[in-house]
mmCIF file of C-alpha atoms and ligand atoms in Angstrom:
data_model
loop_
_atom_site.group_PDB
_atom_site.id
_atom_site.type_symbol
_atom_site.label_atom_id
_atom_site.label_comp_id
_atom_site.label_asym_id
_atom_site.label_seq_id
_atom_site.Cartn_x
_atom_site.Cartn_y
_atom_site.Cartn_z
ATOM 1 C CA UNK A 883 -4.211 -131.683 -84.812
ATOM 2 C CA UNK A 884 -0.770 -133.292 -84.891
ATOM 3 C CA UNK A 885 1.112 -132.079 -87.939
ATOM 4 C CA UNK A 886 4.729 -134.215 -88.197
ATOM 5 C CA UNK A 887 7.516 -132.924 -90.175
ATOM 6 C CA UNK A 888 11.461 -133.531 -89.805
ATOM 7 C CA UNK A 889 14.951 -133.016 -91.865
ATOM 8 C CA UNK A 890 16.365 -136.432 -92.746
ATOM 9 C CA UNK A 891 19.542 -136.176 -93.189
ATOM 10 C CA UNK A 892 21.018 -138.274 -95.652
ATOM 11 C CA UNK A 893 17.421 -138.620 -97.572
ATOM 12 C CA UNK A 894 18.571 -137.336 -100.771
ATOM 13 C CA UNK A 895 19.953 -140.872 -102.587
ATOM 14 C CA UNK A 896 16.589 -142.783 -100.467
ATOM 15 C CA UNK A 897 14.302 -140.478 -102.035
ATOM 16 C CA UNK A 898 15.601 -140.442 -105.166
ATOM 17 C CA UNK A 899 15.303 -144.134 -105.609
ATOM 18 C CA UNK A 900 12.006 -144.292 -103.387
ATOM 19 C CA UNK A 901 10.858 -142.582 -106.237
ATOM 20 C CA UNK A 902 9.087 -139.513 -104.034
ATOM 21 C CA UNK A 903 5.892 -138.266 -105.016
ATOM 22 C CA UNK A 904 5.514 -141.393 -106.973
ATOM 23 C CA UNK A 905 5.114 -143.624 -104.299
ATOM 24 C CA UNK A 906 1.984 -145.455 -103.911
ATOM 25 C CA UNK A 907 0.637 -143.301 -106.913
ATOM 26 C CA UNK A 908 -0.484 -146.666 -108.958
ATOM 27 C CA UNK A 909 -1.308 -148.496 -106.336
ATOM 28 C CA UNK A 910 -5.576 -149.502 -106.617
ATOM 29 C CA UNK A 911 -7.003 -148.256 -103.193
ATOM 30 C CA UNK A 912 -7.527 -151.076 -100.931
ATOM 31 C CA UNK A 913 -11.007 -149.740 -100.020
ATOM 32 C CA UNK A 914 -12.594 -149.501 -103.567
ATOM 33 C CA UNK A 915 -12.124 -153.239 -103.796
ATOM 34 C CA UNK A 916 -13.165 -153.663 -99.830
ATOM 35 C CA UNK A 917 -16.235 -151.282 -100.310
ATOM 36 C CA UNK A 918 -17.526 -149.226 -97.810
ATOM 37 C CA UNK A 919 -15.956 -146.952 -95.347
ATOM 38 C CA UNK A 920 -17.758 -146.868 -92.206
ATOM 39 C CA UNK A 921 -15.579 -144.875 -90.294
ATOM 40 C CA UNK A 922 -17.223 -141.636 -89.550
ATOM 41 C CA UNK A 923 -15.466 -138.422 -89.739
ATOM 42 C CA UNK A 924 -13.923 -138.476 -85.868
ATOM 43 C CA UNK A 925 -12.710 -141.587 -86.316
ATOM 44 C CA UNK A 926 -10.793 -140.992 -90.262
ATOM 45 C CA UNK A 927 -9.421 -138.309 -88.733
ATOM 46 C CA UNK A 928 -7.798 -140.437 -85.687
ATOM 47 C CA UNK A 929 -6.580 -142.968 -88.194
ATOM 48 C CA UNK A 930 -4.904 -140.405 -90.667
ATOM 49 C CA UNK A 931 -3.061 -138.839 -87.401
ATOM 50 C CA UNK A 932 -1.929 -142.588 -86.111
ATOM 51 C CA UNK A 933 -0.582 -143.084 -89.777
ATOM 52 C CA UNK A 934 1.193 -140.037 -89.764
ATOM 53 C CA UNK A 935 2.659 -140.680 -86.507
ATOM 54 C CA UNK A 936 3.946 -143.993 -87.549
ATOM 55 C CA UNK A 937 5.144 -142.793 -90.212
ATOM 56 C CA UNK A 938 6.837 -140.120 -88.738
ATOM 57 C CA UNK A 939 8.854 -142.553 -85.993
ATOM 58 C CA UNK A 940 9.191 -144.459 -89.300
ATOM 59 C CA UNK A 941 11.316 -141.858 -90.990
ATOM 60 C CA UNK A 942 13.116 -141.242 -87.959
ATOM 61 C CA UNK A 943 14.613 -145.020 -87.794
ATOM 62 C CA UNK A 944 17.118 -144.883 -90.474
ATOM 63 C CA UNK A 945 15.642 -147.802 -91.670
ATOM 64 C CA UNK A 946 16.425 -148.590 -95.088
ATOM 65 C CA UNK A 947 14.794 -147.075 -97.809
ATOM 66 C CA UNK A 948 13.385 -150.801 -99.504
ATOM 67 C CA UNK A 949 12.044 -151.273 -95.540
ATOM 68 C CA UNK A 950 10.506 -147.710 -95.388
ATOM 69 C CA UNK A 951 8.842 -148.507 -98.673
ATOM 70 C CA UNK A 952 7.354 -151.453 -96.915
ATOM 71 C CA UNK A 953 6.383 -150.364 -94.155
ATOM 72 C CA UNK A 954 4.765 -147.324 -95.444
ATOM 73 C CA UNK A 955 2.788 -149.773 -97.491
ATOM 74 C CA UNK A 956 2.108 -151.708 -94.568
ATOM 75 C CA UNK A 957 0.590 -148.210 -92.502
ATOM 76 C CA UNK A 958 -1.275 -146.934 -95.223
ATOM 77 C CA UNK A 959 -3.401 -150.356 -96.091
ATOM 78 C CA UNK A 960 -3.432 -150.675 -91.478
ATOM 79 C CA UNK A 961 -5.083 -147.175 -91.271
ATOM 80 C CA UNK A 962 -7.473 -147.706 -94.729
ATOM 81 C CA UNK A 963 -5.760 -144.297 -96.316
ATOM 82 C CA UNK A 964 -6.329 -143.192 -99.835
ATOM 83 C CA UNK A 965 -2.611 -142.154 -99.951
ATOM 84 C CA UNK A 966 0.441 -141.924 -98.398
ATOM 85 C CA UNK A 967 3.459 -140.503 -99.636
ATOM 86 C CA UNK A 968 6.972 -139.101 -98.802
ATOM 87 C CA UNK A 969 6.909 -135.421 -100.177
ATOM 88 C CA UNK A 970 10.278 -133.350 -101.211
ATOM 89 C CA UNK A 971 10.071 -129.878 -99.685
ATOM 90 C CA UNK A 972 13.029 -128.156 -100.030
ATOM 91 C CA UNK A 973 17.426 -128.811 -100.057
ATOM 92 C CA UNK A 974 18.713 -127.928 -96.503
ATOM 93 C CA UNK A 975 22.353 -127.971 -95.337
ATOM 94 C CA UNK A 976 22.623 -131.715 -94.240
ATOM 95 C CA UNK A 977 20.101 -133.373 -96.635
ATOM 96 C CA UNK A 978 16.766 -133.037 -98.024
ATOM 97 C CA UNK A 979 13.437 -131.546 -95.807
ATOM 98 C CA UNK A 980 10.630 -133.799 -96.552
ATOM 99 C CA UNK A 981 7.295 -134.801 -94.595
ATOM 100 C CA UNK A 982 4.497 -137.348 -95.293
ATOM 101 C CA UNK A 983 1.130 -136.513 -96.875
ATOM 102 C CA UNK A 984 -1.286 -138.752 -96.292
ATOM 103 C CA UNK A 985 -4.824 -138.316 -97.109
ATOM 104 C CA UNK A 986 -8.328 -140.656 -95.698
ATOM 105 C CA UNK A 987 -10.577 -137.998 -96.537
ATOM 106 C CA UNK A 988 -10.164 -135.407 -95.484
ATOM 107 C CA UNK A 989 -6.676 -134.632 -96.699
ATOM 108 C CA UNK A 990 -4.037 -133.428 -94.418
ATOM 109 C CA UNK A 991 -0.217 -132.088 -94.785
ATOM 110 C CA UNK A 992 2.373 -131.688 -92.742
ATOM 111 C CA UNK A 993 2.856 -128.331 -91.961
ATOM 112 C CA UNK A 994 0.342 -126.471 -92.016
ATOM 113 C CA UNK A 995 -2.210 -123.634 -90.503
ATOM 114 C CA UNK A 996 -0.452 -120.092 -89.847
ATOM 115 C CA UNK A 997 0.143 -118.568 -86.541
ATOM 116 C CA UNK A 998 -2.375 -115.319 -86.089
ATOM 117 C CA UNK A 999 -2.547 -112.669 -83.491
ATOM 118 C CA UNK A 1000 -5.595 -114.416 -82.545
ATOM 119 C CA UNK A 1001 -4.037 -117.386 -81.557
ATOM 120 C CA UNK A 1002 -2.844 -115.155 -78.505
ATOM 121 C CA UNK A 1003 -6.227 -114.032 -77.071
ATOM 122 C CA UNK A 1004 -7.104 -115.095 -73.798
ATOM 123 C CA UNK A 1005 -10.689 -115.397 -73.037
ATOM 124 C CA UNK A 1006 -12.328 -112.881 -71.468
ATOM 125 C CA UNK A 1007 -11.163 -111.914 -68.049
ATOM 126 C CA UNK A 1008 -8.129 -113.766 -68.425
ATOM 127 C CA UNK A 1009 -4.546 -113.078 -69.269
ATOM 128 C CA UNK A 1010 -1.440 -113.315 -70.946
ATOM 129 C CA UNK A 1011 2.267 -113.277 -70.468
ATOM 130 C CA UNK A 1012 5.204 -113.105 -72.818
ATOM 131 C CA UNK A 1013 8.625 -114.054 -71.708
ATOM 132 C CA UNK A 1014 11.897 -113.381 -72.875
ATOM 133 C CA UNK A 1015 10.792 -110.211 -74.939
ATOM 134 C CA UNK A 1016 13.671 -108.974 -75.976
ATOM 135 C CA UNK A 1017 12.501 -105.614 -77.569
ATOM 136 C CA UNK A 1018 9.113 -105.605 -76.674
ATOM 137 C CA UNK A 1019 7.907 -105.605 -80.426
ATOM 138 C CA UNK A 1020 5.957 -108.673 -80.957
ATOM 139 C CA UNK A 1021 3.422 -108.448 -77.996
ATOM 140 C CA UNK A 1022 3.638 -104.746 -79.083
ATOM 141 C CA UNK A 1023 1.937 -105.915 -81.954
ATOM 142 C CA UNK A 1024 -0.423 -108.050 -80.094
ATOM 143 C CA UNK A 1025 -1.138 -105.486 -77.375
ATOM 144 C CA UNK A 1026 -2.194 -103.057 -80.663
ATOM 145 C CA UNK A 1027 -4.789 -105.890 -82.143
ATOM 146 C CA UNK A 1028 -6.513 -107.071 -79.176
ATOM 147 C CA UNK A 1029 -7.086 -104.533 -76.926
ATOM 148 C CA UNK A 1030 -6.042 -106.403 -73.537
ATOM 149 C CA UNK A 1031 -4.991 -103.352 -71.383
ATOM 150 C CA UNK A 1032 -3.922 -104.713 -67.976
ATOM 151 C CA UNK A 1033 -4.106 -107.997 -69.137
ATOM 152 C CA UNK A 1034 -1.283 -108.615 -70.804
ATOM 153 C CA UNK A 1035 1.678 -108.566 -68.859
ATOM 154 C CA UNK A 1036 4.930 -108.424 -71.209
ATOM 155 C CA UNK A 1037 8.301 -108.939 -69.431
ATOM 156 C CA UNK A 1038 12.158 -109.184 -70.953
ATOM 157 C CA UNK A 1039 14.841 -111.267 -68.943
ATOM 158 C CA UNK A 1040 17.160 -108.376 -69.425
ATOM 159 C CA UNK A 1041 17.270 -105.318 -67.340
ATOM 160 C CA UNK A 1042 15.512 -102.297 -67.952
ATOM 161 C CA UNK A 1043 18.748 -100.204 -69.386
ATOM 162 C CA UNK A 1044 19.676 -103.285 -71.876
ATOM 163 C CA UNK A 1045 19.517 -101.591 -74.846
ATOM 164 C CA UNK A 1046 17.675 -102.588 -77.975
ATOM 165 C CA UNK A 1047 16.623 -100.135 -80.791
ATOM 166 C CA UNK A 1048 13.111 -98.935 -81.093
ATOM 167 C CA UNK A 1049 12.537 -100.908 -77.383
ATOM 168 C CA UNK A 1050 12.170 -97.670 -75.635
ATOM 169 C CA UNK A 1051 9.323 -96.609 -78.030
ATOM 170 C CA UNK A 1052 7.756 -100.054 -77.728
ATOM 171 C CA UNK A 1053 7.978 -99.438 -74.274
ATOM 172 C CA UNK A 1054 5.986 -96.376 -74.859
ATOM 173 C CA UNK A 1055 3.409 -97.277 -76.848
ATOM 174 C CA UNK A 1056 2.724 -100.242 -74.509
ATOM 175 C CA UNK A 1057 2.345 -98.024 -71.640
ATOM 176 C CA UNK A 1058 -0.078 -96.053 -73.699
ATOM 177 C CA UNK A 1059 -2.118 -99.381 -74.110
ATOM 178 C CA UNK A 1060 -2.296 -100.520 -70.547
ATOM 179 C CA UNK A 1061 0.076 -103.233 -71.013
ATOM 180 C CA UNK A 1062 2.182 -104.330 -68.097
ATOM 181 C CA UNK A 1063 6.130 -104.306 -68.342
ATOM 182 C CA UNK A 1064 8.356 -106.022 -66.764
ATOM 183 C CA UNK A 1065 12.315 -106.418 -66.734
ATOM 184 C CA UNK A 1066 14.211 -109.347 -65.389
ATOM 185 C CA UNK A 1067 11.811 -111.979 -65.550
ATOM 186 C CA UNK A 1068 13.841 -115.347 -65.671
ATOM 187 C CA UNK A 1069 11.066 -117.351 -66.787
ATOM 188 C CA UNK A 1070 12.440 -120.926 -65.237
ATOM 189 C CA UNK A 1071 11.422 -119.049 -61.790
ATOM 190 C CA UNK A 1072 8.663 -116.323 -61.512
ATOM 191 C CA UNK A 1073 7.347 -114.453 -58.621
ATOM 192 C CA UNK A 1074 3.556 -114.856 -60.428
ATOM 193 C CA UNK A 1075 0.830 -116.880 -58.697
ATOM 194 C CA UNK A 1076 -0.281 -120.231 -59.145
ATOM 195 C CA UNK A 1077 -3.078 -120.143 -61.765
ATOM 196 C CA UNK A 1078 -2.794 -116.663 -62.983
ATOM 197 C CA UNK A 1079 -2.479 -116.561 -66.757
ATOM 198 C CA UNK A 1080 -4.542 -118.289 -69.366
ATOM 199 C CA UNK A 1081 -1.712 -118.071 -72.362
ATOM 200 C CA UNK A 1082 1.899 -117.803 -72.240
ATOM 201 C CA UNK A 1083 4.015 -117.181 -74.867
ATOM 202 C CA UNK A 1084 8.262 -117.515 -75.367
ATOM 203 C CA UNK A 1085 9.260 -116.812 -78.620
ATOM 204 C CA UNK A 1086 13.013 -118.087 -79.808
ATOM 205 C CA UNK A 1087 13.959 -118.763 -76.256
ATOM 206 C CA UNK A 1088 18.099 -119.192 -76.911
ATOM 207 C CA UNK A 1089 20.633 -119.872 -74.455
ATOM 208 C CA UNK A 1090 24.494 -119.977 -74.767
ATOM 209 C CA UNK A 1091 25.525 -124.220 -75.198
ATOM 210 C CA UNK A 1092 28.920 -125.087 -73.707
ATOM 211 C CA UNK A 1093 29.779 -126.562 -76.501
ATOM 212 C CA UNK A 1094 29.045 -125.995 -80.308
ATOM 213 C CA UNK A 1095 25.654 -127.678 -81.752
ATOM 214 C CA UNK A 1096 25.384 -128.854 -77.655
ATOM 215 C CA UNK A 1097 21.529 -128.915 -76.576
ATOM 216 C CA UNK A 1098 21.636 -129.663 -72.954
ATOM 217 C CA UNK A 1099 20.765 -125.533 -71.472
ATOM 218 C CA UNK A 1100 18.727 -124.981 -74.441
ATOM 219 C CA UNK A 1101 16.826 -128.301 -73.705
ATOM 220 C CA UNK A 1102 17.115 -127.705 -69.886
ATOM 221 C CA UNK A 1103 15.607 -124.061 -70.589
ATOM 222 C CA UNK A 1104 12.596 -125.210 -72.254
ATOM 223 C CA UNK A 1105 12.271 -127.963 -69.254
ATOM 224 C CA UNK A 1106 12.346 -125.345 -66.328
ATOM 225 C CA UNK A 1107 10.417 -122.981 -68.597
ATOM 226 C CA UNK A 1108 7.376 -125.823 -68.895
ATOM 227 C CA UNK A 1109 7.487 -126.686 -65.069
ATOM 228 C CA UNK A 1110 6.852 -122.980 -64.058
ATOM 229 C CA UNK A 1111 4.219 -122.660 -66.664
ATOM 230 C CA UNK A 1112 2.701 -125.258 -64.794
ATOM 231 C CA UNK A 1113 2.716 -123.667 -61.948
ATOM 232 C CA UNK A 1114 1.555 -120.452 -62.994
ATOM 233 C CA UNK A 1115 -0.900 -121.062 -65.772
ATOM 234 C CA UNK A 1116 -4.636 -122.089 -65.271
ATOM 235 C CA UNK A 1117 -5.768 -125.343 -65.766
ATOM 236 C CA UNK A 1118 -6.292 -126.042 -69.301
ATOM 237 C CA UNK A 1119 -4.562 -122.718 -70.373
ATOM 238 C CA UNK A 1120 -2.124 -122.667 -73.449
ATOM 239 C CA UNK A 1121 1.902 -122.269 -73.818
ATOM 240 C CA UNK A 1122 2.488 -121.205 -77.403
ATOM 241 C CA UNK A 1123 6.734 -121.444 -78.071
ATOM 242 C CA UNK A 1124 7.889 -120.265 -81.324
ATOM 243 C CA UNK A 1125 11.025 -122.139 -82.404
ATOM 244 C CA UNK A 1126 13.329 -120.917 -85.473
ATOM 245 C CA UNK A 1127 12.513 -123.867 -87.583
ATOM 246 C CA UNK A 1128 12.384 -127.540 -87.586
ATOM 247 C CA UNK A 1129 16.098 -128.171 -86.518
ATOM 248 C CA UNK A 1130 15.361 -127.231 -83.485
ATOM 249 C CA UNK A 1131 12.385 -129.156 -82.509
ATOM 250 C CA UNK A 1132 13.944 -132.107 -83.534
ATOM 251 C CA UNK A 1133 16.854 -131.284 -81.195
ATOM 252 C CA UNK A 1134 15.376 -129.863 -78.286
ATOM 253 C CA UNK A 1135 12.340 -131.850 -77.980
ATOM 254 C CA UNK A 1136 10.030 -129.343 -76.646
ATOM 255 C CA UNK A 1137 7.670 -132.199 -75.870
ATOM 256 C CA UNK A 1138 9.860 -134.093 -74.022
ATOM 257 C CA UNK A 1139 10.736 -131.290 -72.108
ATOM 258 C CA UNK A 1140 6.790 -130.287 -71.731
ATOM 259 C CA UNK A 1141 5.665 -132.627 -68.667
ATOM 260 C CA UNK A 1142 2.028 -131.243 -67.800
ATOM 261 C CA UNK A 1143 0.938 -130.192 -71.252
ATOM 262 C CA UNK A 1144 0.064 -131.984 -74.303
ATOM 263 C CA UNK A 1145 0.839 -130.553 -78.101
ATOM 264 C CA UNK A 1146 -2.311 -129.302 -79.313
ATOM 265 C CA UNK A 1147 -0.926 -128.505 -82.895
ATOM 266 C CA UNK A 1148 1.382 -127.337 -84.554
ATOM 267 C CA UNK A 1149 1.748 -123.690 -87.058
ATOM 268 C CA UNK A 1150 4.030 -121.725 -89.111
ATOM 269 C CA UNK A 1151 5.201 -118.441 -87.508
ATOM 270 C CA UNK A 1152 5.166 -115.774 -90.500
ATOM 271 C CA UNK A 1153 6.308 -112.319 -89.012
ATOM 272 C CA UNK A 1154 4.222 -110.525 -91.258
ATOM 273 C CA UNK A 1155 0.960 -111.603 -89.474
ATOM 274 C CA UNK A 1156 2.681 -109.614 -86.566
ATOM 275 C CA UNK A 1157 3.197 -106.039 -87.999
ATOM 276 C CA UNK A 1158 5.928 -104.250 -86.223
ATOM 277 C CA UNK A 1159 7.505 -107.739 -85.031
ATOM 278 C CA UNK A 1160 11.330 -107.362 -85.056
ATOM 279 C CA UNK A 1161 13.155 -110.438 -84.317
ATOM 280 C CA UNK A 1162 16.058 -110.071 -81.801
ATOM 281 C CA UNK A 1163 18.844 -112.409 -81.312
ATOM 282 C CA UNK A 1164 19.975 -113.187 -77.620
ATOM 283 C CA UNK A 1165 22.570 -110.519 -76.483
ATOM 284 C CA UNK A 1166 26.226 -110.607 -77.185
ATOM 285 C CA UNK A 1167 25.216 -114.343 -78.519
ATOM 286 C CA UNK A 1168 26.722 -115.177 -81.795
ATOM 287 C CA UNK A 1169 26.159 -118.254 -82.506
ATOM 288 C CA UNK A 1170 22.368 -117.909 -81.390
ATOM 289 C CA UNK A 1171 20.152 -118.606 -84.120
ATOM 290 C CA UNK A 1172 18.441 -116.298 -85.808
ATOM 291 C CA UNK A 1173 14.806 -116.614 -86.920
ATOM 292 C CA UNK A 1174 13.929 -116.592 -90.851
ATOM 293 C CA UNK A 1175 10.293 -116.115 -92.387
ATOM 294 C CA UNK A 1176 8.380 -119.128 -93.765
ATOM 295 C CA UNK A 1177 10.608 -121.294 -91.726
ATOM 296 C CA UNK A 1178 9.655 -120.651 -87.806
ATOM 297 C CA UNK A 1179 6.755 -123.461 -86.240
ATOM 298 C CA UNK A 1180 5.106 -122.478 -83.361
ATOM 299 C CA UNK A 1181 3.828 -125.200 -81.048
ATOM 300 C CA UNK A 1182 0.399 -125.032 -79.116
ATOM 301 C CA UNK A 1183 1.022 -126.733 -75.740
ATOM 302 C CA UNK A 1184 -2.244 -127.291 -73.571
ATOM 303 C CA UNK A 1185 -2.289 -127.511 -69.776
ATOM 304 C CA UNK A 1186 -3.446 -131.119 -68.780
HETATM 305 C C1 SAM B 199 16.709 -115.359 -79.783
HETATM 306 S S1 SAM B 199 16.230 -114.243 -78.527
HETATM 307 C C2 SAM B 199 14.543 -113.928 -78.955
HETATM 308 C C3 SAM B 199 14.055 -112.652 -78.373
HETATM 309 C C4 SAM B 199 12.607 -112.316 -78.630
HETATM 310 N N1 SAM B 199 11.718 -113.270 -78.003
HETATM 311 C C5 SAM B 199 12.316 -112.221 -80.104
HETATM 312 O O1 SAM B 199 11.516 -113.018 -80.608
HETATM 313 O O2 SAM B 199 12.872 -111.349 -80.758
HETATM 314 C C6 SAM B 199 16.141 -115.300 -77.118
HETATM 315 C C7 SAM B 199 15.661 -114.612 -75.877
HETATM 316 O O3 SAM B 199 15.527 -115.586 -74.840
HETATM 317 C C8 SAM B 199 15.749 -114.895 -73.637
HETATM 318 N N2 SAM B 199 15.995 -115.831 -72.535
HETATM 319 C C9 SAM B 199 17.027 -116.678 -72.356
HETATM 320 N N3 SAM B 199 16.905 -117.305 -71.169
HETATM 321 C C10 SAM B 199 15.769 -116.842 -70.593
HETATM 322 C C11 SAM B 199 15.105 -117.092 -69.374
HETATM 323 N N4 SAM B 199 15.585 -117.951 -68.461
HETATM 324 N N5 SAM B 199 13.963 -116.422 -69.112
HETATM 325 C C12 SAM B 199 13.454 -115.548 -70.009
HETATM 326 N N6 SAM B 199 14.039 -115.267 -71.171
HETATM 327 C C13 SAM B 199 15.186 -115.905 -71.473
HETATM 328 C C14 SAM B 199 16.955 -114.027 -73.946
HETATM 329 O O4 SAM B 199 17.046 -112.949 -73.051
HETATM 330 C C15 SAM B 199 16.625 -113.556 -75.368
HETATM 331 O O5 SAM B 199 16.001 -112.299 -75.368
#
């Protein structure tokens, strides 16, 4: 599933006027006066993502708002949708967080499902490696749900002595569990084998920018970070990268930086679905960002 959300940043007078949540609300559904819909469920499904990617790109234009109104129009009547709508979510600090809601039966929103600690369970036999752990507390939590002993191999790009609190606990516990630990694992560059591990995992990977609100390491991070996964992940297995909201997909473009793998979806990361999960900024780092509940999306990357 694609789910498509974004912060537009001057949206507040264009919504406003585009009446949100009104928008196509009187409109008579094309396909009551065209009959039939003999598009199975496969193929509804298809449409409803095409029209949300459309209108997505749409969005993202900074077309005017009497255009957008248009061409909205103009999607929802190409794709045969009962609705399709610009929703208000929430005031942010440059504008107004909306996404589209469109709906062909079966409905779907943008975002969506929530992250679980089964989301990280490699099949059987296979395993799993976190990167940039920081603490060691969220595949803590993992490694105390799924029961992956050697299989889970949990590593920090800091050095063993870097001190965290509670990480020497973590450490403990994780030892008790059969996890493997590792320190000083730049994950751009690995000393794993090729197809080794069936799901890794970075969560808030942050790196200092030259310059203030500059993307280019954080961008070139996520690039090097997807071209080792390549090399070390089996075919078909999943990267799952937790970002600290929205912002930052937008800016980074984890998908153009994600060569060999193709989004799979899309979910919210909620800490409290990972008990014990402490969030850690990156060291001596000020200006890194710091994750929030109810606003963190985790992508699903899958090996081609
Ligand atoms: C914002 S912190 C998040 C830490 C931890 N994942 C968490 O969720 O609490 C960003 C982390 O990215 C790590 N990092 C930065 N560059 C890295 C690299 N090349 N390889 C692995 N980790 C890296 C930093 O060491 C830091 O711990």
């Amino acid at each position: 599933m694609k789910f498509w959300n974004f912060i537009k940043g001057k949206a507040r007078g264009l919504l406003g006027k585009m009446g949100v949540g009104k928008f196509n609300a009187n409109k008579k559904d094309k396909k009551e006066k065209k009959g039939k819909d003999f598009r199975n469920t496969e193929e509804k499904k298809r449409d409803l993502d095409d029209a949300l990617k459309e209108s997505h790109n749409l969005l993202k234009s900074g077309m005017n708002q009497a255009k957008i109104k248009s061409k909205l129009h103009d999607i929802k009547n190409k794709y045969e949708l009962k609705e399709l709508r610009i929703i208000l979510e929430e005031k942010v600090e440059k504008g107004i967080k909306v996404h589209v809601h469109g709906e062909v039966n079966p409905k779907k929103d943008s975002p969506t499902e929530i992250l679980r600690v089964d989301d990280f369970n490699p099949s059987e036999g296979n395993k799993i490696l976190l990167v940039g752990e920081a603490n060691f507390s969220f595949s803590l939590s993992l490694a105390n749900t799924l029961a992956l002993q050697n299989r889970m191999v949990a590593t920090s790009y800091d050095s063993e002595n870097t001190k965290y609190k509670d990480k020497d606990n973590n450490i403990k516990e994780h030892k008790k569990l059969g996890s493997i630990i590792e320190y000083n694992v730049d994950a751009t560059s690995t000393s794993y084998e090729p197809n080794h591990f069936e799901i890794i995992v970075f969560n808030f990977p942050w790196i200092k920018e030259e310059t203030r609100g500059g993307t280019t390491n954080n961008k070139m991070l996520l690039k090097s970070f997807f071209n080792e996964a390549n090399r070390i992940i089996k075919k078909g297995g999943k990267v799952l990268l937790s970002l600290s909201d929205e912002r930052y997909v937008s800016r980074w473009k984890p998908e153009e930086q994600a060569n060999s793998f193709v989004l799979e979806s899309k979910k919210l990361f909620d800490s409290k679905n990972f008990p014990g999960y402490e969030h850690k900024m990156t060291q001596k780092d000020r200006s890194a960002g710091s994750m929030e509940d109810g606003k963190g999306v985790t992508l699903i990357f899958k090996n081609k």
